[in-house]
């Protein structure tokens, strides 16, 4: 039918389709030559990034459109080229997602095509070249250079494109200020400069843009206040300035702009009070993570009949809703409420009226006692996200919400048995409470469960056997610090999807089940602080993704010698290998050390992310992994594991023999602890090759010989312990060694020189006068600290992308709204 219609149209109104090569006009030589020259300036790239992004977000495959461009054919027939139906002038060029790679040629004539109205070069890779500055003053109405790896300033000459209605330069690496000249573009309806590195103030001239409907400049480093003028932006529909450094009070036009529906101003430094909105149009208001203050009476939003999304989290606000009778009808259309850190002492009464609530975040408040009875009717059919973490709740009875997908009760004071949520659950977090009793195996019916965190409670009993079959959906299972006993773990079925499995700090015993081997994607395994009695599970070495193995403080024993052929990819991705406090014996595992390709820097770490965890396709962390390990002699719970942290801890075992020279190959190693073993021989000089090393503990062995002088070159080394050995000779002097105290060397009678009191029989260098660390090192110390502080009621980055990962978990409308609206508009516009 559709093709028939097309045929009819074509037969009877051929001029409509004159861009076809059969038309009497064909494109001019001049225009064709410009296009060919442009094409020849680029190669075609296959970068995963470009290809994936196009298919994921834009919704279509990228392909090299310019491959169809052949000289001596009519350019009007080329892919991506549109000609005028009468005179065959090139009027539109759409090379989005065409895998173009290379620099803009400085002499290109493309931008001088005299009739071009639309130019779309988005989703290519222009190799950090600058935006061309000599656009033809080309009748150009639509210019999209987004997501194409451009750098440098936003060219002032864009202000000459007086006919422009759409300008999209988002997701590049543009820097410098927003040029004032953009204020000349009086026809502009869509302006998108988001996700660049633009700085400075928003120019006042932006107030000229009275036609503007969409303004997105989020994800830059803009500062100063938003230009204000009471009647500004009469046509503005959507405003996104989130993720900048903007300050001052909210501009007055925000409350009055008659068409403004969406307001994203989160993650800035706005201060002062929120006023009452005069316009009735707002549908979405997101003001989270600012410095707004004052008492907010929720009825002040009651005149906004269309409001369905309200986020006031993480400011210095105090929310109140004073009446119990009159509030029932306020804000009946709210679907999503984010009131984290809003000084609430109870579930706000007005929630009672919200039958179709989908998302509710009341985390980080002062709510005590139990979840009120009436909450069971709020969103009983619709609620999919509930976050009441970081309060003082003491009791939950059951979870009535039939469509719940994300339930976060962590960090409360809840006692009693663990109720099981509806089977729609995706993410179930109850860590840091006092839940007790056994975990019902009913939880295994929740076949969409992806993240289950029961850590830091008093749960006991055996781990339900059925967890093993749950594991084809389950990716993250954290049972850390409970009282689970019995053998571990349940039998994991083929197809097991676990990537993180943490049993740290329970009472588990017996051997390891080899069925863990079915979890081919396992990245992190922490079994520490149990009573596991087994020999070393060599077979774990073949898990291709295993990056972190922590078996600390168990009853494991035997030798780690392997006869495996050198070619097998044993532990090739391992980054953290902690076997400390067991009964392992025999020589140090040279065979493994040779194969730690990630630490040797032979195996590229696949990810570009900073921490191990679960990420959405845009690279925002949703959930990060945690483990318990020792760093610099201190036990810590690492709530975020940096992907670049490389640590080996074999301390407190019965290893014997010499420290193998090959240890010097592990050149990305940050921490090495071989203390409390029976090692003898010398400290290999090759340890001086470990240039990333921050801590080294070889104490309580039987090491002899001298401390190699090359260790003084380890410029990041901030913790050294070689005490309780049989070392002798002069302690290396200078550099890092100026910072270590006496206790690093105690119990080695033969050592001499600073800082021990015994002098050497040679001329000593003058005593060092610096004991403080150099600049680079204190930076590192700061970095550690930041990470260890970890979770809590901090800023949640990326409100707009945080939930994308949960495709079934909703709130889908939000995902669509934020992530795809832009794309939809783009496509609508480009038609
Ligand atoms: C990319 O940019 C670099 C640095 O400016 C340059 O050396 C290289 O030739 C460019 N590559 C291409 C394909 O244009
Ligand atoms: C542009 O410069 C390149 C080399 O720099 C040259 O090969 C090409 O002919 C020039 N094109 C035009 C249209 O001037
Ligand atoms: C941008 O260009 C630089 C330099 O060619 C390259 O290293 C980088 O990977 C590119 N980024 C993207 C997202 O294509
Ligand atoms: C565009 O206009 C500006 C000022 O109106 C002028 O300086 C510039 O030369 C013009 N550029 C072109 C390519 O016509
Ligand atoms: C734009 O605004 C600036 C200052 O805000 C003003 O000087 C300029 O005349 C305006 N331009 C137009 C075209 O209205
Ligand atoms: C936040 O606002 C308070 C006053 O309400 C002010 O003292 C403080 O400096 C502001 N903080 C930031 C980071 O702007
Ligand atoms: C709620 O408090 C506001 C001021 O905080 C007040 O104006 C209003 O009358 C109160 N409403 C009720 C029903 O008490
Ligand atoms: C929180 O609310 C209480 C009253 O409920 C008030 O006394 C206290 O000052 C508020 N705290 C902040 C930080 O606003
Ligand atoms: C949901 O709550 C409403 C009352 O607000 C009630 O009428 C309805 O039956 C409840 N639905 C279910 C499935 O419990
Ligand atoms: C491990 O189990 C065996 C018996 O199965 C027992 O003899 C041995 O003492 C246990 N080892 C430890 C360290 O508990
Ligand atoms: C340590 O580095 C030196 C050169 O810097 C090299 O000759 C030696 O083989 C390295 N040793 C090891 C064990 O990698
Ligand atoms: C719940 O809220 C806390 C604090 O705001 C936040 O850190 C956490 O990520 C939220 N949980 C989920 C599942 O979104």
mmCIF file of N, CA and C in Angstrom, residues 572-613:
data_model
loop_
_atom_site.group_PDB
_atom_site.id
_atom_site.type_symbol
_atom_site.label_atom_id
_atom_site.label_comp_id
_atom_site.label_asym_id
_atom_site.label_seq_id
_atom_site.Cartn_x
_atom_site.Cartn_y
_atom_site.Cartn_z
ATOM 1 N N UNK A 572 44.747 -13.877 34.042
ATOM 2 C CA UNK A 572 45.389 -12.846 33.229
ATOM 3 C C UNK A 572 44.786 -11.472 33.471
ATOM 4 N N UNK A 573 43.586 -11.404 34.026
ATOM 5 C CA UNK A 573 42.997 -10.078 34.295
ATOM 6 C C UNK A 573 43.110 -9.673 35.758
ATOM 7 N N UNK A 574 43.745 -10.508 36.568
ATOM 8 C CA UNK A 574 43.711 -10.251 38.014
ATOM 9 C C UNK A 574 44.393 -8.935 38.348
ATOM 10 N N UNK A 575 43.792 -8.165 39.252
ATOM 11 C CA UNK A 575 44.380 -6.907 39.705
ATOM 12 C C UNK A 575 44.569 -6.883 41.214
ATOM 13 N N UNK A 576 43.669 -7.555 41.906
ATOM 14 C CA UNK A 576 43.805 -7.644 43.355
ATOM 15 C C UNK A 576 43.779 -9.127 43.719
ATOM 16 N N UNK A 577 44.868 -9.597 44.351
ATOM 17 C CA UNK A 577 45.048 -11.010 44.626
ATOM 18 C C UNK A 577 45.440 -11.105 46.088
ATOM 19 N N UNK A 578 44.469 -11.450 46.956
ATOM 20 C CA UNK A 578 44.701 -11.409 48.389
ATOM 21 C C UNK A 578 44.424 -12.784 48.995
ATOM 22 N N UNK A 579 45.507 -13.487 49.373
ATOM 23 C CA UNK A 579 45.373 -14.810 49.989
ATOM 24 C C UNK A 579 45.822 -14.766 51.450
ATOM 25 N N UNK A 580 45.887 -13.580 52.034
ATOM 26 C CA UNK A 580 46.522 -13.422 53.332
ATOM 27 C C UNK A 580 45.806 -14.190 54.436
ATOM 28 N N UNK A 581 46.546 -14.467 55.509
ATOM 29 C CA UNK A 581 46.013 -15.132 56.706
ATOM 30 C C UNK A 581 45.302 -16.439 56.395
ATOM 31 N N UNK A 582 46.034 -17.327 55.747
ATOM 32 C CA UNK A 582 45.608 -18.705 55.548
ATOM 33 C C UNK A 582 46.766 -19.604 55.934
ATOM 34 N N UNK A 583 46.732 -20.838 55.470
ATOM 35 C CA UNK A 583 47.816 -21.770 55.810
ATOM 36 C C UNK A 583 48.529 -22.256 54.553
ATOM 37 N N UNK A 584 48.592 -21.377 53.550
ATOM 38 C CA UNK A 584 49.263 -21.774 52.317
ATOM 39 C C UNK A 584 50.754 -21.960 52.578
ATOM 40 N N UNK A 585 51.336 -22.922 51.853
ATOM 41 C CA UNK A 585 52.743 -23.224 52.092
ATOM 42 C C UNK A 585 53.463 -23.419 50.764
ATOM 43 N N UNK A 586 54.719 -23.781 50.848
ATOM 44 C CA UNK A 586 55.505 -23.977 49.643
ATOM 45 C C UNK A 586 56.025 -22.652 49.119
ATOM 46 N N UNK A 587 56.659 -22.688 47.926
ATOM 47 C CA UNK A 587 57.231 -21.459 47.391
ATOM 48 C C UNK A 587 56.150 -20.481 46.917
ATOM 49 N N UNK A 588 56.531 -19.221 46.767
ATOM 50 C CA UNK A 588 55.604 -18.223 46.221
ATOM 51 C C UNK A 588 55.213 -18.642 44.800
ATOM 52 N N UNK A 589 53.990 -18.336 44.389
ATOM 53 C CA UNK A 589 53.463 -18.855 43.126
ATOM 54 C C UNK A 589 54.012 -18.147 41.887
ATOM 55 N N UNK A 590 55.243 -18.489 41.540
ATOM 56 C CA UNK A 590 55.898 -17.861 40.385
ATOM 57 C C UNK A 590 55.077 -18.039 39.113
ATOM 58 N N UNK A 591 54.471 -19.226 38.989
ATOM 59 C CA UNK A 591 53.680 -19.515 37.786
ATOM 60 C C UNK A 591 52.555 -18.520 37.599
ATOM 61 N N UNK A 592 51.883 -18.172 38.667
ATOM 62 C CA UNK A 592 50.805 -17.181 38.568
ATOM 63 C C UNK A 592 51.352 -15.792 38.269
ATOM 64 N N UNK A 593 52.396 -15.444 39.046
ATOM 65 C CA UNK A 593 52.940 -14.086 38.907
ATOM 66 C C UNK A 593 53.318 -13.802 37.458
ATOM 67 N N UNK A 594 53.892 -14.812 36.806
ATOM 68 C CA UNK A 594 54.236 -14.676 35.402
ATOM 69 C C UNK A 594 53.035 -14.408 34.511
ATOM 70 N N UNK A 595 51.857 -14.823 34.985
ATOM 71 C CA UNK A 595 50.657 -14.714 34.160
ATOM 72 C C UNK A 595 49.749 -13.555 34.521
ATOM 73 N N UNK A 596 50.129 -12.773 35.531
ATOM 74 C CA UNK A 596 49.294 -11.620 35.917
ATOM 75 C C UNK A 596 49.444 -10.521 34.873
ATOM 76 N N UNK A 597 48.865 -10.782 33.708
ATOM 77 C CA UNK A 597 49.146 -9.885 32.585
ATOM 78 C C UNK A 597 48.617 -8.478 32.805
ATOM 79 N N UNK A 598 47.515 -8.362 33.565
ATOM 80 C CA UNK A 598 46.977 -7.022 33.807
ATOM 81 C C UNK A 598 47.965 -6.195 34.618
ATOM 82 N N UNK A 599 48.596 -6.836 35.605
ATOM 83 C CA UNK A 599 49.533 -6.087 36.455
ATOM 84 C C UNK A 599 50.863 -5.859 35.733
ATOM 85 N N UNK A 600 51.188 -6.802 34.836
ATOM 86 C CA UNK A 600 52.417 -6.646 34.055
ATOM 87 C C UNK A 600 52.199 -5.616 32.956
ATOM 88 N N UNK A 601 50.934 -5.193 32.804
ATOM 89 C CA UNK A 601 50.625 -4.201 31.786
ATOM 90 C C UNK A 601 50.709 -4.795 30.381
ATOM 91 N N UNK A 602 50.433 -6.089 30.275
ATOM 92 C CA UNK A 602 50.409 -6.718 28.953
ATOM 93 C C UNK A 602 48.973 -6.832 28.461
ATOM 94 N N UNK A 603 48.062 -6.917 29.420
ATOM 95 C CA UNK A 603 46.667 -7.089 29.079
ATOM 96 C C UNK A 603 46.011 -5.733 29.284
ATOM 97 N N UNK A 604 45.483 -5.169 28.216
ATOM 98 C CA UNK A 604 44.811 -3.881 28.328
ATOM 99 C C UNK A 604 43.588 -4.038 29.220
ATOM 100 N N UNK A 605 43.446 -3.149 30.156
ATOM 101 C CA UNK A 605 42.231 -3.157 30.952
ATOM 102 C C UNK A 605 41.136 -2.619 30.050
ATOM 103 N N UNK A 606 40.129 -3.465 29.841
ATOM 104 C CA UNK A 606 39.141 -3.149 28.821
ATOM 105 C C UNK A 606 38.383 -1.858 29.067
ATOM 106 N N UNK A 607 38.244 -1.491 30.333
ATOM 107 C CA UNK A 607 37.299 -0.421 30.603
ATOM 108 C C UNK A 607 37.979 0.931 30.692
ATOM 109 N N UNK A 608 37.209 1.955 30.441
ATOM 110 C CA UNK A 608 37.700 3.303 30.598
ATOM 111 C C UNK A 608 37.144 3.906 31.877
ATOM 112 N N UNK A 609 36.344 3.104 32.615
ATOM 113 C CA UNK A 609 35.697 3.634 33.806
ATOM 114 C C UNK A 609 36.683 3.659 34.966
ATOM 115 N N UNK A 610 36.366 4.443 35.986
ATOM 116 C CA UNK A 610 37.284 4.591 37.098
ATOM 117 C C UNK A 610 37.136 3.496 38.147
ATOM 118 N N UNK A 611 35.922 3.070 38.407
ATOM 119 C CA UNK A 611 35.715 2.056 39.423
ATOM 120 C C UNK A 611 35.059 0.838 38.810
ATOM 121 N N UNK A 612 35.284 -0.302 39.464
ATOM 122 C CA UNK A 612 34.572 -1.503 39.046
ATOM 123 C C UNK A 612 33.138 -1.404 39.551
ATOM 124 N N UNK A 613 32.218 -1.787 38.716
ATOM 125 C CA UNK A 613 30.831 -1.712 39.127
ATOM 126 C C UNK A 613 29.912 -1.881 37.940
#
